mmCIF file of C-alpha atoms in Angstrom:
data_model
loop_
_atom_site.group_PDB
_atom_site.id
_atom_site.type_symbol
_atom_site.label_atom_id
_atom_site.label_comp_id
_atom_site.label_asym_id
_atom_site.label_seq_id
_atom_site.Cartn_x
_atom_site.Cartn_y
_atom_site.Cartn_z
ATOM 1 C CA MET Y 38 -4.547 132.985 159.691
ATOM 2 C CA LYS Y 39 -4.454 136.598 161.103
ATOM 3 C CA GLY Y 40 -0.817 136.048 162.012
ATOM 4 C CA ARG Y 41 -0.024 135.133 158.444
ATOM 5 C CA LEU Y 42 -1.896 138.094 156.933
ATOM 6 C CA LEU Y 43 -0.409 140.754 159.124
ATOM 7 C CA PRO Y 44 3.118 140.881 157.518
ATOM 8 C CA LEU Y 45 1.494 140.971 154.043
ATOM 9 C CA ILE Y 46 -0.783 143.862 155.063
ATOM 10 C CA LEU Y 47 2.222 145.795 156.444
ATOM 11 C CA ALA Y 48 4.174 145.213 153.258
ATOM 12 C CA LEU Y 49 1.362 146.442 151.114
ATOM 13 C CA CYS Y 50 1.060 149.594 153.252
ATOM 14 C CA LEU Y 51 4.769 150.344 152.780
ATOM 15 C CA LEU Y 52 4.517 149.925 148.961
ATOM 16 C CA LEU Y 53 1.413 152.161 148.770
ATOM 17 C CA GLY Y 54 3.054 154.762 150.901
ATOM 18 C CA GLY Y 55 5.605 155.615 148.227
ATOM 19 C CA CYS Y 56 9.036 157.182 148.733
ATOM 20 C CA GLY Y 57 9.371 160.315 150.819
ATOM 21 C CA TRP Y 58 13.108 160.983 150.827
ATOM 22 C CA LEU Y 59 12.605 164.711 150.400
ATOM 23 C CA ASN Y 60 11.166 166.864 153.224
ATOM 24 C CA GLY Y 61 8.855 169.810 152.623
ATOM 25 C CA SER Y 62 7.112 170.112 149.207
ATOM 26 C CA PHE Y 63 9.051 167.372 147.425
ATOM 27 C CA VAL Y 64 7.329 164.026 147.938
ATOM 28 C CA SER Y 65 7.300 161.442 145.162
ATOM 29 C CA VAL Y 66 4.742 158.613 145.078
ATOM 30 C CA THR Y 67 5.302 156.096 142.250
ATOM 31 C CA PRO Y 68 4.497 152.535 141.514
ATOM 32 C CA HIS Y 69 7.411 150.089 141.649
ATOM 33 C CA GLU Y 70 9.255 149.970 138.310
ATOM 34 C CA ALA Y 71 12.783 149.660 137.137
ATOM 35 C CA PRO Y 72 15.390 151.189 139.544
ATOM 36 C CA ARG Y 73 15.962 154.909 138.963
ATOM 37 C CA GLN Y 74 19.178 156.829 139.287
ATOM 38 C CA VAL Y 75 18.581 159.018 142.355
ATOM 39 C CA SER Y 76 20.974 161.541 143.842
ATOM 40 C CA HIS Y 77 21.077 161.969 147.638
ATOM 41 C CA SER Y 78 24.373 163.919 147.650
ATOM 42 C CA GLY Y 79 22.857 167.261 148.676
ATOM 43 C CA THR Y 80 24.334 169.140 145.755
ATOM 44 C CA THR Y 81 24.442 172.925 146.313
ATOM 45 C CA ALA Y 82 24.541 175.922 144.044
ATOM 46 C CA ALA Y 83 24.942 179.581 145.093
ATOM 47 C CA ASN Y 84 24.565 181.141 141.580
ATOM 48 C CA TYR Y 85 23.625 180.447 138.046
ATOM 49 C CA LYS Y 86 27.101 179.068 136.981
ATOM 50 C CA GLU Y 87 27.124 176.665 139.880
ATOM 51 C CA PHE Y 88 23.556 175.487 139.191
ATOM 52 C CA VAL Y 89 24.386 174.741 135.512
ATOM 53 C CA THR Y 90 27.441 172.845 136.581
ATOM 54 C CA ALA Y 91 25.427 170.827 139.117
ATOM 55 C CA LEU Y 92 22.760 169.994 136.558
ATOM 56 C CA LYS Y 93 25.380 168.978 133.931
ATOM 57 C CA GLN Y 94 26.984 166.616 136.473
ATOM 58 C CA LEU Y 95 23.576 165.033 137.246
ATOM 59 C CA VAL Y 96 22.891 164.489 133.591
ATOM 60 C CA SER Y 97 26.365 163.089 132.850
ATOM 61 C CA ALA Y 98 25.779 160.531 135.617
ATOM 62 C CA GLY Y 99 22.358 159.651 134.274
ATOM 63 C CA THR Y 100 20.589 160.771 137.495
ATOM 64 C CA GLU Y 101 16.819 160.811 137.119
ATOM 65 C CA VAL Y 102 15.721 162.404 140.476
ATOM 66 C CA ALA Y 103 17.814 164.837 142.515
ATOM 67 C CA ALA Y 104 17.633 167.934 144.761
ATOM 68 C CA ILE Y 105 19.926 170.943 144.305
ATOM 69 C CA HIS Y 106 20.138 173.039 147.476
ATOM 70 C CA VAL Y 107 19.941 176.743 146.736
ATOM 71 C CA SER Y 108 19.904 178.435 150.185
ATOM 72 C CA GLU Y 109 22.625 180.874 149.146
ATOM 73 C CA TYR Y 110 21.169 181.512 145.645
ATOM 74 C CA PRO Y 111 19.483 184.979 145.446
ATOM 75 C CA ALA Y 112 15.743 184.261 145.711
ATOM 76 C CA LYS Y 113 14.755 186.905 143.195
ATOM 77 C CA ALA Y 114 17.000 185.405 140.447
ATOM 78 C CA LEU Y 115 16.262 181.747 141.188
ATOM 79 C CA GLU Y 116 13.265 181.091 139.010
ATOM 80 C CA THR Y 117 14.797 182.762 135.927
ATOM 81 C CA GLY Y 118 18.199 181.120 136.653
ATOM 82 C CA VAL Y 119 16.725 177.655 136.859
ATOM 83 C CA GLN Y 120 14.783 178.104 133.561
ATOM 84 C CA ARG Y 121 17.884 179.254 131.774
ATOM 85 C CA ALA Y 122 19.950 176.405 133.227
ATOM 86 C CA VAL Y 123 17.444 173.764 132.117
ATOM 87 C CA TYR Y 124 17.391 175.226 128.538
ATOM 88 C CA ASP Y 125 21.183 175.453 128.470
ATOM 89 C CA VAL Y 126 21.666 171.780 129.521
ATOM 90 C CA LYS Y 127 18.938 170.461 127.175
ATOM 91 C CA HIS Y 128 20.168 172.410 124.119
ATOM 92 C CA ASN Y 129 23.710 173.613 124.479
ATOM 93 C CA ASP Y 130 25.539 171.052 126.647
ATOM 94 C CA PRO Y 131 26.677 168.228 124.307
ATOM 95 C CA ILE Y 132 25.814 165.419 126.776
ATOM 96 C CA GLY Y 133 22.503 166.978 127.660
ATOM 97 C CA ALA Y 134 21.473 167.631 124.094
ATOM 98 C CA TYR Y 135 22.314 164.050 123.222
ATOM 99 C CA ALA Y 136 20.827 162.245 126.221
ATOM 100 C CA VAL Y 137 18.009 164.394 127.667
ATOM 101 C CA GLU Y 138 14.371 164.142 126.607
ATOM 102 C CA ASP Y 139 13.034 166.528 129.152
ATOM 103 C CA ILE Y 140 13.837 168.134 132.526
ATOM 104 C CA GLN Y 141 11.175 169.043 135.071
ATOM 105 C CA TYR Y 142 11.824 171.061 138.146
ATOM 106 C CA GLU Y 143 9.973 172.370 141.265
ATOM 107 C CA ILE Y 144 11.297 175.079 143.587
ATOM 108 C CA GLY Y 145 10.634 174.308 147.281
ATOM 109 C CA SER Y 146 12.597 172.866 150.172
ATOM 110 C CA SER Y 147 14.572 169.763 151.080
ATOM 111 C CA SER Y 148 15.550 168.924 154.709
ATOM 112 C CA GLY Y 149 14.102 172.308 155.616
ATOM 113 C CA LEU Y 150 16.403 174.207 153.288
ATOM 114 C CA PRO Y 151 15.551 175.937 149.971
ATOM 115 C CA ALA Y 152 16.071 173.509 147.106
ATOM 116 C CA VAL Y 153 15.141 172.699 143.561
ATOM 117 C CA SER Y 154 13.888 169.180 142.814
ATOM 118 C CA ILE Y 155 15.018 167.904 139.444
ATOM 119 C CA THR Y 156 13.413 165.096 137.408
ATOM 120 C CA VAL Y 157 15.162 164.164 134.232
ATOM 121 C CA ALA Y 158 13.679 161.962 131.416
ATOM 122 C CA TYR Y 159 16.329 160.454 129.084
ATOM 123 C CA ARG Y 160 16.341 159.301 125.495
ATOM 124 C CA HIS Y 161 19.650 157.572 126.186
ATOM 125 C CA ASN Y 162 20.032 155.833 129.564
ATOM 126 C CA SER Y 163 22.986 155.782 131.961
ATOM 127 C CA THR Y 164 24.499 152.611 130.385
ATOM 128 C CA GLU Y 165 24.621 154.368 126.963
ATOM 129 C CA LEU Y 166 26.074 157.477 128.583
ATOM 130 C CA GLN Y 167 28.965 155.382 130.000
ATOM 131 C CA ARG Y 168 29.772 154.163 126.470
ATOM 132 C CA ILE Y 169 30.513 157.602 125.163
ATOM 133 C CA ARG Y 170 34.116 157.813 124.044
ATOM 134 C CA ARG Y 171 36.153 161.008 124.580
ATOM 135 C CA ALA Y 172 38.381 162.370 121.900
ATOM 136 C CA LEU Y 173 40.646 165.438 121.868
ATOM 137 C CA GLY Y 174 40.115 166.831 118.442
ATOM 138 C CA VAL Y 175 38.830 165.457 115.163
ATOM 139 C CA THR Y 176 41.947 163.348 114.457
ATOM 140 C CA GLN Y 177 41.373 161.256 117.623
ATOM 141 C CA ALA Y 178 37.667 161.041 116.775
ATOM 142 C CA GLN Y 179 38.480 159.656 113.320
ATOM 143 C CA THR Y 180 40.869 157.116 114.933
ATOM 144 C CA ALA Y 181 38.131 155.903 117.200
ATOM 145 C CA ALA Y 182 35.681 155.779 114.291
ATOM 146 C CA ALA Y 183 38.149 153.763 112.297
ATOM 147 C CA ALA Y 184 38.472 151.256 115.094
ATOM 148 C CA ALA Y 185 34.743 150.909 115.200
ATOM 149 C CA LEU Y 186 34.643 150.291 111.449
ATOM 150 C CA GLU Y 187 37.288 147.610 111.609
ATOM 151 C CA SER Y 188 35.252 145.841 114.409
ATOM 152 C CA TYR Y 189 31.989 146.219 112.440
ATOM 153 C CA ASP Y 190 30.395 147.976 115.418
ATOM 154 C CA PRO Y 191 26.914 149.320 114.740
ATOM 155 C CA GLY Y 192 28.155 152.774 115.553
ATOM 156 C CA ILE Y 193 29.928 154.957 118.031
ATOM 157 C CA VAL Y 194 29.246 158.016 120.143
ATOM 158 C CA LEU Y 195 32.020 160.464 120.760
ATOM 159 C CA LEU Y 196 32.428 163.495 123.020
ATOM 160 C CA VAL Y 197 34.836 165.629 120.848
ATOM 161 C CA SER Y 198 36.626 168.524 122.442
ATOM 162 C CA GLN Y 199 38.057 171.216 120.103
ATOM 163 C CA TYR Y 200 35.558 170.043 117.498
ATOM 164 C CA GLU Y 201 35.789 171.164 113.885
ATOM 165 C CA ASP Y 202 33.104 170.620 111.199
ATOM 166 C CA THR Y 203 33.838 167.144 109.762
ATOM 167 C CA ASP Y 204 32.142 165.084 107.143
ATOM 168 C CA PHE Y 205 32.425 161.605 108.811
ATOM 169 C CA SER Y 206 30.484 159.973 106.012
ATOM 170 C CA GLN Y 207 33.240 161.020 103.590
ATOM 171 C CA PHE Y 208 35.905 159.864 106.051
ATOM 172 C CA VAL Y 209 34.277 156.457 106.191
ATOM 173 C CA GLN Y 210 34.286 156.258 102.409
ATOM 174 C CA ASP Y 211 37.964 157.366 102.244
ATOM 175 C CA TYR Y 212 39.143 155.086 105.044
ATOM 176 C CA ALA Y 213 37.434 152.051 103.604
ATOM 177 C CA GLY Y 214 39.010 152.721 100.195
ATOM 178 C CA GLU Y 215 42.449 152.982 101.785
ATOM 179 C CA HIS Y 216 42.003 149.813 103.832
ATOM 180 C CA PRO Y 217 40.401 147.086 101.797
ATOM 181 C CA GLU Y 218 42.388 144.520 103.886
ATOM 182 C CA THR Y 219 40.190 145.314 106.974
ATOM 183 C CA ILE Y 220 37.026 146.959 105.732
ATOM 184 C CA MET Y 221 34.981 144.410 103.834
ATOM 185 C CA GLU Y 222 31.859 146.567 103.285
ATOM 186 C CA VAL Y 223 31.388 150.315 103.306
ATOM 187 C CA PRO Y 224 28.443 151.011 105.586
ATOM 188 C CA GLN Y 225 25.793 153.678 105.152
ATOM 189 C CA VAL Y 226 26.612 156.373 107.731
ATOM 190 C CA THR Y 227 24.105 158.413 109.728
ATOM 191 C CA GLN Y 228 25.761 161.321 111.484
ATOM 192 C CA ALA Y 229 24.225 163.394 114.210
ATOM 193 C CA LEU Y 230 25.787 166.374 116.101
ATOM 194 C CA TYR Y 231 24.697 167.599 119.548
ATOM 195 C CA GLY Y 232 25.483 170.687 121.588
ATOM 196 C CA THR Y 233 27.181 173.916 120.791
ATOM 197 C CA GLY Y 234 30.563 175.505 121.501
ATOM 198 C CA GLU Y 235 34.033 173.911 121.310
ATOM 199 C CA SER Y 236 32.926 170.396 122.502
ATOM 200 C CA ARG Y 237 30.238 168.318 120.659
ATOM 201 C CA VAL Y 238 28.776 164.864 120.880
ATOM 202 C CA VAL Y 239 29.046 163.119 117.504
ATOM 203 C CA GLU Y 240 26.860 160.061 117.049
ATOM 204 C CA LEU Y 241 27.692 157.836 114.085
ATOM 205 C CA ILE Y 242 25.410 154.920 113.118
ATOM 206 C CA PHE Y 243 26.770 152.348 110.691
ATOM 207 C CA SER Y 244 24.244 150.282 108.609
ATOM 208 C CA TYR Y 245 25.548 147.126 106.848
ATOM 209 C CA GLN Y 246 23.831 144.873 104.357
ATOM 210 C CA THR Y 247 25.994 142.005 105.529
ATOM 211 C CA SER Y 248 25.886 140.561 108.949
ATOM 212 C CA ARG Y 249 28.661 141.344 111.452
ATOM 213 C CA ASP Y 250 29.686 137.736 111.812
ATOM 214 C CA SER Y 251 29.861 137.242 108.044
ATOM 215 C CA LEU Y 252 32.005 140.456 107.654
ATOM 216 C CA ARG Y 253 34.420 139.280 110.352
ATOM 217 C CA ARG Y 254 34.751 135.910 108.605
ATOM 218 C CA MET Y 255 35.466 137.672 105.323
ATOM 219 C CA GLN Y 256 38.041 139.779 107.074
ATOM 220 C CA ALA Y 257 39.833 136.743 108.456
ATOM 221 C CA GLN Y 258 39.821 135.066 105.030
ATOM 222 C CA VAL Y 259 41.227 138.058 103.204
ATOM 223 C CA LYS Y 260 43.986 138.843 105.687
ATOM 224 C CA PRO Y 261 46.335 135.882 104.655
ATOM 225 C CA VAL Y 262 46.095 137.009 101.065
ATOM 226 C CA PHE Y 263 47.471 140.450 101.824
ATOM 227 C CA GLU Y 264 50.139 138.882 103.981
ATOM 228 C CA SER Y 265 51.167 136.554 101.140
ATOM 229 C CA ALA Y 266 51.375 139.453 98.663
ATOM 230 C CA VAL Y 267 54.152 141.105 100.769
ATOM 231 C CA LEU Y 268 56.131 137.854 100.838
ATOM 232 C CA TYR Y 269 55.747 137.550 97.002
ATOM 233 C CA VAL Y 270 57.798 140.769 96.552
ATOM 234 C CA SER Y 271 61.547 140.396 96.115
ATOM 235 C CA GLY Y 272 63.408 142.511 98.608
ATOM 236 C CA ASP Y 273 66.417 142.996 96.285
ATOM 237 C CA GLY Y 274 64.512 144.105 93.204
ATOM 238 C CA ASP Y 275 63.923 147.693 91.990
ATOM 239 C CA ASP Y 276 60.552 149.432 92.224
ATOM 240 C CA TYR Y 277 59.524 148.414 88.748
ATOM 241 C CA GLN Y 278 60.172 144.691 89.524
ATOM 242 C CA LYS Y 279 58.215 144.929 92.793
ATOM 243 C CA PHE Y 280 55.261 146.552 91.168
ATOM 244 C CA SER Y 281 55.342 143.960 88.433
ATOM 245 C CA GLN Y 282 55.525 141.120 91.018
ATOM 246 C CA LEU Y 283 52.481 142.451 92.875
ATOM 247 C CA TYR Y 284 50.647 142.812 89.623
ATOM 248 C CA ALA Y 285 51.342 139.223 88.791
ATOM 249 C CA PHE Y 286 50.404 138.045 92.278
ATOM 250 C CA LEU Y 287 46.996 139.773 91.997
ATOM 251 C CA MET Y 288 46.110 139.232 88.334
ATOM 252 C CA GLU Y 289 47.142 135.607 88.072
ATOM 253 C CA ARG Y 290 44.886 134.478 90.881
ATOM 254 C CA PHE Y 291 41.703 134.146 88.816
ATOM 255 C CA ASP Y 292 40.210 134.595 85.398
ATOM 256 C CA TYR Y 293 38.450 137.588 86.725
ATOM 257 C CA LYS Y 294 34.898 138.634 85.967
ATOM 258 C CA GLN Y 295 34.285 142.372 86.009
ATOM 259 C CA GLU Y 296 31.416 142.937 88.446
ATOM 260 C CA THR Y 297 30.644 145.406 91.255
ATOM 261 C CA SER Y 298 30.242 144.002 94.766
ATOM 262 C CA ILE Y 299 29.285 145.489 98.208
ATOM 263 C CA THR Y 300 32.191 143.484 99.609
ATOM 264 C CA PRO Y 301 34.834 144.442 96.971
ATOM 265 C CA ALA Y 302 38.065 143.059 98.478
ATOM 266 C CA TYR Y 303 36.536 139.809 99.578
ATOM 267 C CA SER Y 304 34.810 139.211 96.215
ATOM 268 C CA LEU Y 305 37.888 140.038 94.309
ATOM 269 C CA LEU Y 306 40.369 137.949 96.298
ATOM 270 C CA ARG Y 307 38.084 135.005 97.174
ATOM 271 C CA HIS Y 308 35.763 134.750 94.138
ATOM 272 C CA GLY Y 309 37.542 136.567 91.296
ATOM 273 C CA THR Y 310 34.880 139.230 90.752
ATOM 274 C CA GLY Y 311 35.531 142.907 90.909
ATOM 275 C CA ASP Y 312 35.376 146.286 89.215
ATOM 276 C CA SER Y 313 38.159 148.730 88.416
ATOM 277 C CA ARG Y 314 37.831 150.371 91.909
ATOM 278 C CA ALA Y 315 38.277 147.023 93.678
ATOM 279 C CA PHE Y 316 41.396 146.247 91.663
ATOM 280 C CA ALA Y 317 42.884 149.655 92.237
ATOM 281 C CA GLN Y 318 42.172 149.790 95.983
ATOM 282 C CA VAL Y 319 43.430 146.246 96.647
ATOM 283 C CA TYR Y 320 46.586 146.807 94.583
ATOM 284 C CA ALA Y 321 47.295 150.184 96.380
ATOM 285 C CA ALA Y 322 46.952 148.469 99.781
ATOM 286 C CA MET Y 323 49.302 145.635 98.765
ATOM 287 C CA CYS Y 324 51.827 148.137 97.467
ATOM 288 C CA ARG Y 325 51.634 150.124 100.738
ATOM 289 C CA ASP Y 326 52.249 146.995 102.747
ATOM 290 C CA ALA Y 327 55.301 146.355 100.631
ATOM 291 C CA GLY Y 328 56.665 149.791 101.267
ATOM 292 C CA LEU Y 329 55.805 151.187 97.809
ATOM 293 C CA THR Y 330 54.056 154.395 96.927
ATOM 294 C CA CYS Y 331 50.774 153.844 95.035
ATOM 295 C CA LEU Y 332 47.912 156.208 94.834
ATOM 296 C CA THR Y 333 44.325 155.506 93.789
ATOM 297 C CA VAL Y 334 42.862 157.756 91.018
ATOM 298 C CA THR Y 335 39.196 158.264 90.310
ATOM 299 C CA GLY Y 336 38.097 159.499 86.906
ATOM 300 C CA THR Y 337 36.673 158.217 83.725
ATOM 301 C CA ARG Y 338 37.802 155.929 80.885
ATOM 302 C CA ASP Y 339 36.027 156.418 77.544
ATOM 303 C CA GLY Y 340 33.363 158.330 79.349
ATOM 304 C CA GLU Y 341 32.650 155.655 81.926
ATOM 305 C CA PRO Y 342 33.492 155.907 85.726
ATOM 306 C CA TRP Y 343 36.846 154.285 86.232
ATOM 307 C CA THR Y 344 39.542 153.846 88.903
ATOM 308 C CA TRP Y 345 43.224 153.151 88.473
ATOM 309 C CA ASN Y 346 46.603 153.826 90.182
ATOM 310 C CA ILE Y 347 49.554 156.136 90.010
ATOM 311 C CA VAL Y 348 52.808 154.550 91.256
ATOM 312 C CA ARG Y 349 56.115 156.049 92.188
ATOM 313 C CA ASP Y 350 58.742 154.150 90.291
ATOM 314 C CA GLY Y 351 62.176 155.440 91.277
ATOM 315 C CA GLU Y 352 62.048 159.226 90.968
ATOM 316 C CA GLY Y 353 59.019 159.285 88.531
ATOM 317 C CA PHE Y 354 55.332 158.803 88.702
ATOM 318 C CA TYR Y 355 53.359 156.628 86.238
ATOM 319 C CA HIS Y 356 49.783 155.548 85.641
ATOM 320 C CA VAL Y 357 48.954 151.870 86.060
ATOM 321 C CA ASP Y 358 45.578 150.500 84.989
ATOM 322 C CA LEU Y 359 45.495 146.867 86.100
ATOM 323 C CA LEU Y 360 42.569 145.969 83.851
ATOM 324 C CA ARG Y 361 44.182 147.712 80.828
ATOM 325 C CA CYS Y 362 47.419 145.873 81.630
ATOM 326 C CA SER Y 363 45.471 142.612 81.723
ATOM 327 C CA GLU Y 364 43.997 143.367 78.350
ATOM 328 C CA GLY Y 365 47.547 143.879 77.000
ATOM 329 C CA GLY Y 366 48.821 140.805 78.766
ATOM 330 C CA ARG Y 367 51.597 142.505 80.789
ATOM 331 C CA TYR Y 368 52.337 145.089 83.446
ATOM 332 C CA ARG Y 369 52.759 148.563 81.950
ATOM 333 C CA GLU Y 370 53.412 152.026 83.339
ATOM 334 C CA CYS Y 371 52.134 154.986 81.334
ATOM 335 C CA THR Y 372 52.765 158.771 81.258
ATOM 336 C CA ASP Y 373 49.995 161.374 81.110
ATOM 337 C CA GLU Y 374 50.293 161.603 77.319
ATOM 338 C CA GLU Y 375 49.778 157.824 76.981
ATOM 339 C CA MET Y 376 46.449 157.913 78.947
ATOM 340 C CA GLU Y 377 44.279 158.467 75.896
ATOM 341 C CA GLY Y 378 40.605 158.274 76.746
ATOM 342 C CA TYR Y 379 41.124 158.911 80.483
ATOM 343 C CA VAL Y 380 39.964 162.016 82.374
ATOM 344 C CA TRP Y 381 40.893 162.913 85.931
ATOM 345 C CA ASP Y 382 41.490 165.959 88.129
ATOM 346 C CA TYR Y 383 45.040 166.785 87.135
ATOM 347 C CA SER Y 384 45.530 169.237 90.010
ATOM 348 C CA GLU Y 385 45.008 166.466 92.623
ATOM 349 C CA TYR Y 386 47.706 164.008 91.403
ATOM 350 C CA PRO Y 387 51.433 164.134 90.453
ATOM 351 C CA VAL Y 388 52.363 164.758 86.852
ATOM 352 C CA CYS Y 389 53.310 161.442 85.214
ATOM 353 C CA ALA Y 390 56.087 162.102 82.723
ATOM 354 C CA VAL Y 391 59.230 160.391 81.471
ATOM 355 C CA ALA Y 392 61.436 162.964 83.284
ATOM 356 C CA PRO Y 393 60.612 163.351 87.045
ATOM 357 C CA VAL Y 394 59.119 166.679 88.210
ATOM 358 C CA PRO Y 395 60.976 167.831 91.397
ATOM 359 C CA GLU Y 396 58.119 169.976 92.827
ATOM 360 C CA GLN Y 397 55.831 166.954 93.029
ATOM 361 C CA GLU Y 398 56.933 166.042 96.552
ATOM 362 C CA GLU Y 399 54.597 168.628 98.051
ATOM 363 C CA LEU Y 400 51.604 167.357 96.133
ATOM 364 C CA LEU Y 401 52.338 163.758 97.106
ATOM 365 C CA GLU Y 402 52.207 164.697 100.842
ATOM 366 C CA THR Y 403 48.523 165.811 100.338
ATOM 367 C CA GLN Y 404 47.463 162.408 99.123
ATOM 368 C CA PRO Y 405 45.746 160.052 101.630
ATOM 369 C CA THR Y 406 48.020 157.421 103.033
ATOM 370 C CA GLY Y 407 45.601 155.623 105.390
ATOM 371 C CA ASN Y 408 47.937 156.202 108.330
ATOM 372 C CA ILE Y 409 46.097 157.742 111.369
ATOM 373 C CA GLU Y 410 47.665 158.467 114.737
ATOM 374 C CA GLU Y 411 46.912 156.034 117.539
ATOM 375 C CA PHE Y 412 44.060 157.119 119.858
#
């Protein structure tokens, strides 16, 4: 019996003895829990700048316990330098501001040499840190965010260098409106920004009312409809004929019921329910896929919020309200003067007149096209 108990007693003694990987004043005794990220690399720092760099590297790696050797760091400046470095990494460094809950330190020795022991508590663990995407500038960040939207990811975290203030909530709204063929539901966006300086961590959280699996099924069901719309357009016809063909393709699918939906393109193309915004956005996307210029206009009709299109037919621009066309029983293009009862921001859109206005090319270039550079 004693022979059987001896190994058990030795094992218990080892567990209770803790972990003493640091010599001198740094000895950690903890109960056995989940594995911790521990650095044994013997990182060194001879001044404040090097200490900050070492601390940032530890945080970026998700290290929880480490020692930074400071034998060459001036002793009189060490305490103040460590305090400043800890504050800098927690509040100014983008990764640190995003990931770190707290940093504790103790000045002493390790392996007989002056060192600072570091203990980091994280609000985001090493696995989450590894998922941070890097983007050079806001354009690449928007491209990455768009890819996350199309995959219906719950969110994305980006380390953006050369950051500029950006309203990503508005970007999501705009992108969804320009891409009804891939974005079935516009999520609620929570945006958080971390750090200071040229680089920032941007955290975007997307909240959907519809499940991810359901949205992906909707996306798969809508895709063939958009593909069929392009095939419906005659390659030999003029612009007016192509716009008319797409109008017929869309409006003859159902006896539509005007109703707002959180999944506008899917509800319109699969169930025949949609509001003016859904019609205008779907029509604009179909026109774009067919190589036609079609803008989406937001304004009012008879005092009510309303959305319609402006198309480029030949050298001129014209208003097209699909629901108004449906009421009249045919496709119709209108000039500004014919848009009685409509109100919109005239400075944001081309003038729609019988005779083309040459200087409208510059204004057209400012309109969203939905095309974003590859990341």
